[in-house]
Short mmCIF file of C-alpha atoms and ligand atoms in Angstrom, two decimals:
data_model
loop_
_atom_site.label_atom_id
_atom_site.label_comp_id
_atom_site.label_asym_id
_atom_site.label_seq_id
_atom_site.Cartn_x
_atom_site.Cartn_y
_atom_site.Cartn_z
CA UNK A 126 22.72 -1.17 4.73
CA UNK A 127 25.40 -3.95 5.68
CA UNK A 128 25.41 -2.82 9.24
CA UNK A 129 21.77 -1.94 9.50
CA UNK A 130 19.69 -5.23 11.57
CA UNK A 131 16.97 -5.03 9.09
CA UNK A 132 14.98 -7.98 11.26
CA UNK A 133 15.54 -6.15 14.82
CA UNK A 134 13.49 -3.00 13.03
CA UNK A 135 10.98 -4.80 11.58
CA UNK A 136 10.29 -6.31 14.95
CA UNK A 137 9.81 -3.08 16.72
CA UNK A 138 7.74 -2.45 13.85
CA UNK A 139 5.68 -4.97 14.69
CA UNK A 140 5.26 -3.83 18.47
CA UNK A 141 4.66 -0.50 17.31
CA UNK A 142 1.63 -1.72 14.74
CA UNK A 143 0.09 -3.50 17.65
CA UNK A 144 0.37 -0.06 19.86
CA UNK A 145 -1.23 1.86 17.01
CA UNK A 146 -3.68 -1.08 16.25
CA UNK A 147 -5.24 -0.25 19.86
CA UNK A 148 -5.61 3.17 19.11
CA UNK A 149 -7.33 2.99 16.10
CA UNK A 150 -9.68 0.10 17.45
CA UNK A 151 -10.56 2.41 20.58
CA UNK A 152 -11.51 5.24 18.60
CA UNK A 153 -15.41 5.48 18.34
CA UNK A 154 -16.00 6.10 14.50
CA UNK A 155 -19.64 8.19 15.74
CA UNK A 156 -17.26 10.55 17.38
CA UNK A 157 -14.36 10.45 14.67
CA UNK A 158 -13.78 14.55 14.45
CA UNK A 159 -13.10 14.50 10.64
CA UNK A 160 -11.56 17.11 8.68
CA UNK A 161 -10.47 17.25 5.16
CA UNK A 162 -7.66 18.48 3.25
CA UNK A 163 -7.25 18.69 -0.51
CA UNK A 164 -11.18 18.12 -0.83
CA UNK A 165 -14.25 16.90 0.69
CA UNK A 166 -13.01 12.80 -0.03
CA UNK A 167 -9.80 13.62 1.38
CA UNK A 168 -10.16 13.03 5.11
CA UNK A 169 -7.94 13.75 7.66
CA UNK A 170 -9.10 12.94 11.29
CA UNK A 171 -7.45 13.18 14.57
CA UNK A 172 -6.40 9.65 15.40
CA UNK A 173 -4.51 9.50 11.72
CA UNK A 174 -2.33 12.78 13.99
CA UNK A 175 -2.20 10.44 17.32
CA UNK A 176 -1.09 7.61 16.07
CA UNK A 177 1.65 9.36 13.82
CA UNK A 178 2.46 11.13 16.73
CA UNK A 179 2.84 8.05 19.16
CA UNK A 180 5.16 6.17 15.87
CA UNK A 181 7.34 8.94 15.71
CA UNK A 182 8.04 9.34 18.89
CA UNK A 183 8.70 5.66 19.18
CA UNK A 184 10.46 5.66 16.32
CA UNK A 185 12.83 8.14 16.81
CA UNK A 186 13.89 7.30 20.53
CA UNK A 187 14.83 3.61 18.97
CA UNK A 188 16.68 5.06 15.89
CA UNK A 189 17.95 8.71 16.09
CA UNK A 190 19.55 9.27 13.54
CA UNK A 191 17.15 7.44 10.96
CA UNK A 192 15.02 10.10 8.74
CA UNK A 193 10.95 10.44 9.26
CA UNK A 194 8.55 10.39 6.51
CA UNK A 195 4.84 10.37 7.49
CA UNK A 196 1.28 11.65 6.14
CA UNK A 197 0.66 13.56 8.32
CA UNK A 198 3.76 15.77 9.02
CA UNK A 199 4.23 15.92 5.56
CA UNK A 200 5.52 19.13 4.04
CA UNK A 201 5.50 19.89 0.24
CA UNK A 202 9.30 19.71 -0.98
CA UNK A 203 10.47 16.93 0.92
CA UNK A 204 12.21 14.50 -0.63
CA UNK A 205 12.64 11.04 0.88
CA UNK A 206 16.64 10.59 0.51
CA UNK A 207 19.28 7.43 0.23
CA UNK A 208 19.62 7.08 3.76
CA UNK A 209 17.72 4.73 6.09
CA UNK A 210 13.95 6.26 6.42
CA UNK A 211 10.76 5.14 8.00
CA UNK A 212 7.78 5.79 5.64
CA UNK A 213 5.01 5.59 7.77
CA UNK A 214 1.25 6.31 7.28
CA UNK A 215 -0.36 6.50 10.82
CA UNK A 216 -4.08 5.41 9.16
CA UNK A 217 -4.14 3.57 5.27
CA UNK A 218 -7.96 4.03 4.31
CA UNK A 219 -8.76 6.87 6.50
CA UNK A 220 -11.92 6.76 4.07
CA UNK A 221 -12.73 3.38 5.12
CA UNK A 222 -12.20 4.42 9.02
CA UNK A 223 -14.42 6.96 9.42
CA UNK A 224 -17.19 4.91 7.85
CA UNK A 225 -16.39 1.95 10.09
CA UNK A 226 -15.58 -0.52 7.04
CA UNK A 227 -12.58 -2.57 8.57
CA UNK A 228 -10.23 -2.18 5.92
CA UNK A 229 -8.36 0.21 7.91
CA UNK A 230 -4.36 -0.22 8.53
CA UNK A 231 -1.19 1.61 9.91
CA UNK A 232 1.38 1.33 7.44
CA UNK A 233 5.02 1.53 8.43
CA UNK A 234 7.85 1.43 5.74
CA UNK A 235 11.48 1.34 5.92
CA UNK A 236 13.15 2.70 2.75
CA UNK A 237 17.07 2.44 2.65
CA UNK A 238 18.63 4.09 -0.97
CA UNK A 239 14.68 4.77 -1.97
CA UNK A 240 14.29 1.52 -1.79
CA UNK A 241 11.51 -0.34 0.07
CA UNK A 242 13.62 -3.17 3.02
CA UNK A 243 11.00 -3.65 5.67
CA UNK A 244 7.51 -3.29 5.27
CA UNK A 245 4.83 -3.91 8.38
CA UNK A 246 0.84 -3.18 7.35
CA UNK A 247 -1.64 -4.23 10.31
CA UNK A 248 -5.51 -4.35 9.64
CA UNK A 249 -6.56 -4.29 13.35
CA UNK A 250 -9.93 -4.95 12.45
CA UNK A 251 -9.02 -8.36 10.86
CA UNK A 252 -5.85 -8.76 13.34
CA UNK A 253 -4.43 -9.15 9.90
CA UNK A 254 -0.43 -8.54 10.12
CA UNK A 255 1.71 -8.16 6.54
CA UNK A 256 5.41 -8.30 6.85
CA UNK A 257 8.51 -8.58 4.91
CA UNK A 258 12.15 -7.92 5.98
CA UNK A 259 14.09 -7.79 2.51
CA UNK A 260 15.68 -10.74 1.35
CA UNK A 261 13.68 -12.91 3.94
CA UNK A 262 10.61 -13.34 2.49
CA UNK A 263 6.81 -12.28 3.06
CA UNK A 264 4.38 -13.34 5.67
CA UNK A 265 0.78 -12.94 7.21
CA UNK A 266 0.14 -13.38 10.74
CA UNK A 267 -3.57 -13.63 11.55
CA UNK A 268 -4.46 -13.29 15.12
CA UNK A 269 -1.24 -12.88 17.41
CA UNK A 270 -3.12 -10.22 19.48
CA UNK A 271 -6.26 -12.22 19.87
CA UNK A 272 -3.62 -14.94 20.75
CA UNK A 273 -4.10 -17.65 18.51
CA UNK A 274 -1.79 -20.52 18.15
CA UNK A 275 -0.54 -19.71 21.25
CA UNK A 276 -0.67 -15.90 21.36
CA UNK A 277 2.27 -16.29 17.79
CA UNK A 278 -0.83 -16.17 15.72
CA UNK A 279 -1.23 -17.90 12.13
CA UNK A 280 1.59 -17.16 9.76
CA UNK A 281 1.73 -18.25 6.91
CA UNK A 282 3.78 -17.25 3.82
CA UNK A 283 3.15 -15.15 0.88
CA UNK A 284 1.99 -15.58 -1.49
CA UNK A 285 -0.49 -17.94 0.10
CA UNK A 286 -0.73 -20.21 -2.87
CA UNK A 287 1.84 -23.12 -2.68
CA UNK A 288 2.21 -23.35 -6.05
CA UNK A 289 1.23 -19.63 -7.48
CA UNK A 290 -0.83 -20.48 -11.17
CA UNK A 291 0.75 -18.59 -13.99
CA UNK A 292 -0.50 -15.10 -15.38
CA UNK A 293 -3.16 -15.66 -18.16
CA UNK A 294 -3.85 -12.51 -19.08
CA UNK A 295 -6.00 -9.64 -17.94
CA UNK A 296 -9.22 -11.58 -18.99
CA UNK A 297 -8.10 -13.71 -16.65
CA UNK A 298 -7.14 -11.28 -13.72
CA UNK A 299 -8.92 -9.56 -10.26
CA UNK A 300 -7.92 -6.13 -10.50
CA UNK A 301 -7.64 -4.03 -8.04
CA UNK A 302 -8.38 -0.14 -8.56
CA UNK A 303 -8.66 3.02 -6.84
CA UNK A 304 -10.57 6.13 -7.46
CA UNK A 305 -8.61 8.40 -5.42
CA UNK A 306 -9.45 11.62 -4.19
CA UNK A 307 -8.98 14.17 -7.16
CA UNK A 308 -12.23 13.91 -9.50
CA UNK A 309 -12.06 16.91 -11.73
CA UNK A 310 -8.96 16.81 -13.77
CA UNK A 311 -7.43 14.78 -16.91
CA UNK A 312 -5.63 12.08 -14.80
CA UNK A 313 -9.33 11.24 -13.01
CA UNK A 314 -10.92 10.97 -16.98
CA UNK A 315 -8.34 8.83 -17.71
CA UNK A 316 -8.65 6.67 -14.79
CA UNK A 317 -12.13 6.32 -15.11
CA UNK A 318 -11.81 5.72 -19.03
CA UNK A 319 -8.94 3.03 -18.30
CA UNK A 320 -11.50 1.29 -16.14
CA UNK A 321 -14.06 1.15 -18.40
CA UNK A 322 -11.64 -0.27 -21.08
CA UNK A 323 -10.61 -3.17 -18.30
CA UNK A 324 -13.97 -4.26 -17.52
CA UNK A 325 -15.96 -3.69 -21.24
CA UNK A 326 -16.26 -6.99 -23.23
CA UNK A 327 -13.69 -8.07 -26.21
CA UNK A 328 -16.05 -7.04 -28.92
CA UNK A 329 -16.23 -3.77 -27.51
CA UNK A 330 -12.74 -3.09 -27.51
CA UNK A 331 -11.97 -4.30 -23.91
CA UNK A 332 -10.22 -5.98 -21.72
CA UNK A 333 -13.14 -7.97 -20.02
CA UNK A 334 -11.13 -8.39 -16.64
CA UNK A 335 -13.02 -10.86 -14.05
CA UNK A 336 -13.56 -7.97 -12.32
CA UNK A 337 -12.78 -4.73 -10.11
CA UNK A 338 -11.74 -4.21 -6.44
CA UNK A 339 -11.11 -0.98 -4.24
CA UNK A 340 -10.26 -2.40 -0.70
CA UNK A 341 -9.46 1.88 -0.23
CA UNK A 342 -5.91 1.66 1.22
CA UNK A 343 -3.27 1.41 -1.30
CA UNK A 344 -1.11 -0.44 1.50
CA UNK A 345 -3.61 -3.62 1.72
CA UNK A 346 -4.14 -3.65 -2.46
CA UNK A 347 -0.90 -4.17 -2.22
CA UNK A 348 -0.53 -6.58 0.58
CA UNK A 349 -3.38 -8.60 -1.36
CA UNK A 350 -1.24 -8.63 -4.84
CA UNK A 351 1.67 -10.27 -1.95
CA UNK A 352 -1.30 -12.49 -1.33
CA UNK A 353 -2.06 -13.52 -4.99
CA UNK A 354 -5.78 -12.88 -4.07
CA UNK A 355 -5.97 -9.98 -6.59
CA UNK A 356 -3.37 -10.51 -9.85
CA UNK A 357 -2.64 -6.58 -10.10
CA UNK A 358 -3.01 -3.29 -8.80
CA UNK A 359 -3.15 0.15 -10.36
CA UNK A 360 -3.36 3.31 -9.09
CA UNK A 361 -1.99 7.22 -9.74
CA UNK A 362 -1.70 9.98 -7.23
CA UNK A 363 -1.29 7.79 -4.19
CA UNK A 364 2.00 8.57 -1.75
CA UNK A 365 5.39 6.88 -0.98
CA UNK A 366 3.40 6.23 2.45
CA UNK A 367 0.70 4.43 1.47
CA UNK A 368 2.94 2.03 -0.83
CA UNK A 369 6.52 1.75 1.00
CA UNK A 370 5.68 -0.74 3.09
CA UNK A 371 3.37 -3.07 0.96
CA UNK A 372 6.08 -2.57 -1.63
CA UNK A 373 8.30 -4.06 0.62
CA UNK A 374 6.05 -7.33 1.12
CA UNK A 375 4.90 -7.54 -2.40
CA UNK A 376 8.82 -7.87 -3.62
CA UNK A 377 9.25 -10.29 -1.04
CA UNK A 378 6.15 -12.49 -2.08
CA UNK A 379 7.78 -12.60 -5.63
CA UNK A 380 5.46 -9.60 -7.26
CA UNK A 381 7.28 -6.51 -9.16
CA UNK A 382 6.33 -3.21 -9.02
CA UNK A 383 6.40 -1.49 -12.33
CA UNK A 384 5.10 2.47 -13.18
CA UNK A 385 1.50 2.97 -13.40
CA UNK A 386 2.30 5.06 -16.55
CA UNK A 387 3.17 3.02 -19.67
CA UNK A 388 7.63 2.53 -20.09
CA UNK A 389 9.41 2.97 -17.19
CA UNK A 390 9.66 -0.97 -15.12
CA UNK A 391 11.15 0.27 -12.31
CA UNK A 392 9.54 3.54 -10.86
CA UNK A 393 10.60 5.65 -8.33
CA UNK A 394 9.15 5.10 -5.01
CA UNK A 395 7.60 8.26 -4.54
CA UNK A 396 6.92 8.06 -8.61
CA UNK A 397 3.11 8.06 -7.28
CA UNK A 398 1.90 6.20 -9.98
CA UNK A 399 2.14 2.05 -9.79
CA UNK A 400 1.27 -1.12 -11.18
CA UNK A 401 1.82 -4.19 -8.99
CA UNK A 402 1.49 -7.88 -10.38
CA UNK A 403 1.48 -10.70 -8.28
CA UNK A 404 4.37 -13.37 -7.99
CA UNK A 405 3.83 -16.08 -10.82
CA UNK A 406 6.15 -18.70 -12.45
CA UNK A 407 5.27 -16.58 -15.82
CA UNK A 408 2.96 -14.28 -17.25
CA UNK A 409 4.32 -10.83 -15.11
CA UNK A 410 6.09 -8.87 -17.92
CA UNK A 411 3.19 -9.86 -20.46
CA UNK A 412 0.27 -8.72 -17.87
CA UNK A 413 2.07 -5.14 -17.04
CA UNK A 414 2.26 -4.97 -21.12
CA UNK A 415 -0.84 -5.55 -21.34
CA UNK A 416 -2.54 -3.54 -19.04
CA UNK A 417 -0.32 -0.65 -20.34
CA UNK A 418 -1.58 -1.25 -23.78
CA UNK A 419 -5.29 -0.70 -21.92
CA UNK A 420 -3.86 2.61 -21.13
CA UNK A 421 -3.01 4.05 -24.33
CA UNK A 422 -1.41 7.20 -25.29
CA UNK A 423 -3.21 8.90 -21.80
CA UNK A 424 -0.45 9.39 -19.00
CA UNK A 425 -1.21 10.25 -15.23
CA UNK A 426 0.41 13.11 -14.17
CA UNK A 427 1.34 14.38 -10.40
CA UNK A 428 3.88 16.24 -11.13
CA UNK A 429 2.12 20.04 -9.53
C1 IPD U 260 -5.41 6.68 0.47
C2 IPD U 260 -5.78 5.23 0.30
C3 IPD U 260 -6.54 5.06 -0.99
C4 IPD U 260 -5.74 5.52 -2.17
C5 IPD U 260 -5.25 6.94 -1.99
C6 IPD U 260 -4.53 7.08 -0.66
P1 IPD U 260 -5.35 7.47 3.01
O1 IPD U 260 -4.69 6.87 1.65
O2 IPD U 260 -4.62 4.43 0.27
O3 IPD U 260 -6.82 3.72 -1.21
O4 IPD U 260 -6.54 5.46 -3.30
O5 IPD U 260 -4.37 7.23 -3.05
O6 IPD U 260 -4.14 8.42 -0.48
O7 IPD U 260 -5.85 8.83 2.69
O8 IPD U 260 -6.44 6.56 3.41
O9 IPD U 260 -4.19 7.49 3.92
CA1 CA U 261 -3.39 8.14 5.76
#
């Protein structure tokens, strides 16, 4: 990792984002040509294949002899290793992009030891750029492409909050949630009774969070836990794509990533199940805790 110029890849990360960011803006979501592929809510379409087809290409003229990860050229059985890999999802709430809701993104992760060390998510919709080089710290850039501030855009740092207000508690907390795309089987019951538990009232044995999100793309939940605009995220079944690179940005903006199953505080990052708090002066260890107490005996599992 010593020799590896973590900020000279995150920048063609960046260029590359902006490439992809045109491709996804020019395609007309009437004509999207949408296919599915575990079920009928798991869409697939052809500009999530053209734009993971332009980044690889990119990608592996720059860096030869780094490893490829990506959605779409996924096979079953492979294994992201130790050494230097991009992690890239071509389209992060493909869901999202077919319907024309603009909380769409190309997520592109470097992972070095299965570790997250540059993450770059870009919203094109918003012009909304995420990015973290490890050890440098996390930042959002609004509008470089629609050149404001003189075409650099407004960065700012994350989390956006100067002085980031301690935990309080899940009564306390935005949540962010996902349904996902499996709805038949134990780990969707349990999701669906875990969400129940967060939002009922105290009396009724809950949790009586502030309330729910689903922005739909694992990479901007996390991105908006690196923001402090939602105090946790927790999801099951979602990929080392979709949560490399915000993984990357969230560590940076002071949040930790523990297992979305109850014990284990620092999961694998293709573990597929996640819960990320946001950075705060105290209250992180008590909140992930808590929410696992919410949880119960039930435990996600994607291991078939
Ligand atoms: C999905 C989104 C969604 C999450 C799923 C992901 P996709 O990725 O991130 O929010 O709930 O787990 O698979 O299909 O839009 O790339
Ligand atoms: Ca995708």
């Amino acid at each position: 990792m010593a020799d590896l110029n973590l900020q000279e890849i995150h920048d063609a990360l960046v260029s590359i984002a902006h490439e992809a960011g045109r491709m996804i803006l020019s395609a007309n979501p009437t004509d999207i040509d949408q296919g599915t592929k575990l079920n009928s809510v798991d869409i697939v379409t052809e500009t999530d294949k053209a734009v993971e087809d332009l980044v690889s290409s990119k990608l592996r003229a720059l860096y030869p002899t780094f490893a490829f990860m990506g959605e779409e050229t996924y096979k079953p059985g492979n294994k992201i290793g130790p050494e230097p890999t991009f992690v890239v999802d071509p389209i992060d709430g493909t869901t999202n992009f077919v319907h024309g809701f603009p909380e769409a993104c190309i997520s592109l992760g470097l992972a070095v030891d299965r570790r997250p060390a540059v993450g770059v998510v870009y919203n094109p919709y918003q012009d909304k750029l995420y990015s973290a080089v490890r050890g440098r710290g996390a930042f959002q850039t609004v509008g470089q492409v629609w050149g404001l501030e003189g075409g650099r855009g407004r960065v700012s740092r994350l989390p956006l909050a100067r002085n980031p207000a301690p935990l309080a508690g899940l009564d306390a907390s935005l949540v962010a949630v996902e349904w996902g795309s499996s709805r038949d089987d134990a780990n969707y019951e349990l999701k669906t009774a875990v969400f129940k538990r967060l939002a009922a009232a105290k009396p009724q044995g809950g949790a009586m969070v502030h309330s729910l999100r689903s922005l739909g793309s694992a990479a901007l939940n996390l991105c908006a836990v690196a923001a402090g605009q939602v105090d946790c995220y927790w999801e099951g079944g979602c990929w080392v794509w979709d949560v490399c690179a915000g993984w990357a940005i969230l560590a940076e903006a002071g949040g930790i990533m523990a297992s979305g199953n109850p014990g284990t505080w620092e999961p694998a990052i293709d573990e597929r199940k996640y819960l990320a708090v946001r950075g705060a002066p105290s209250g992180q260890k008590e909140l992930v805790q808590e929410f696992w107490g919410v949880i119960g005996e039930g435990r996600m599992d994607y291991s078939s």
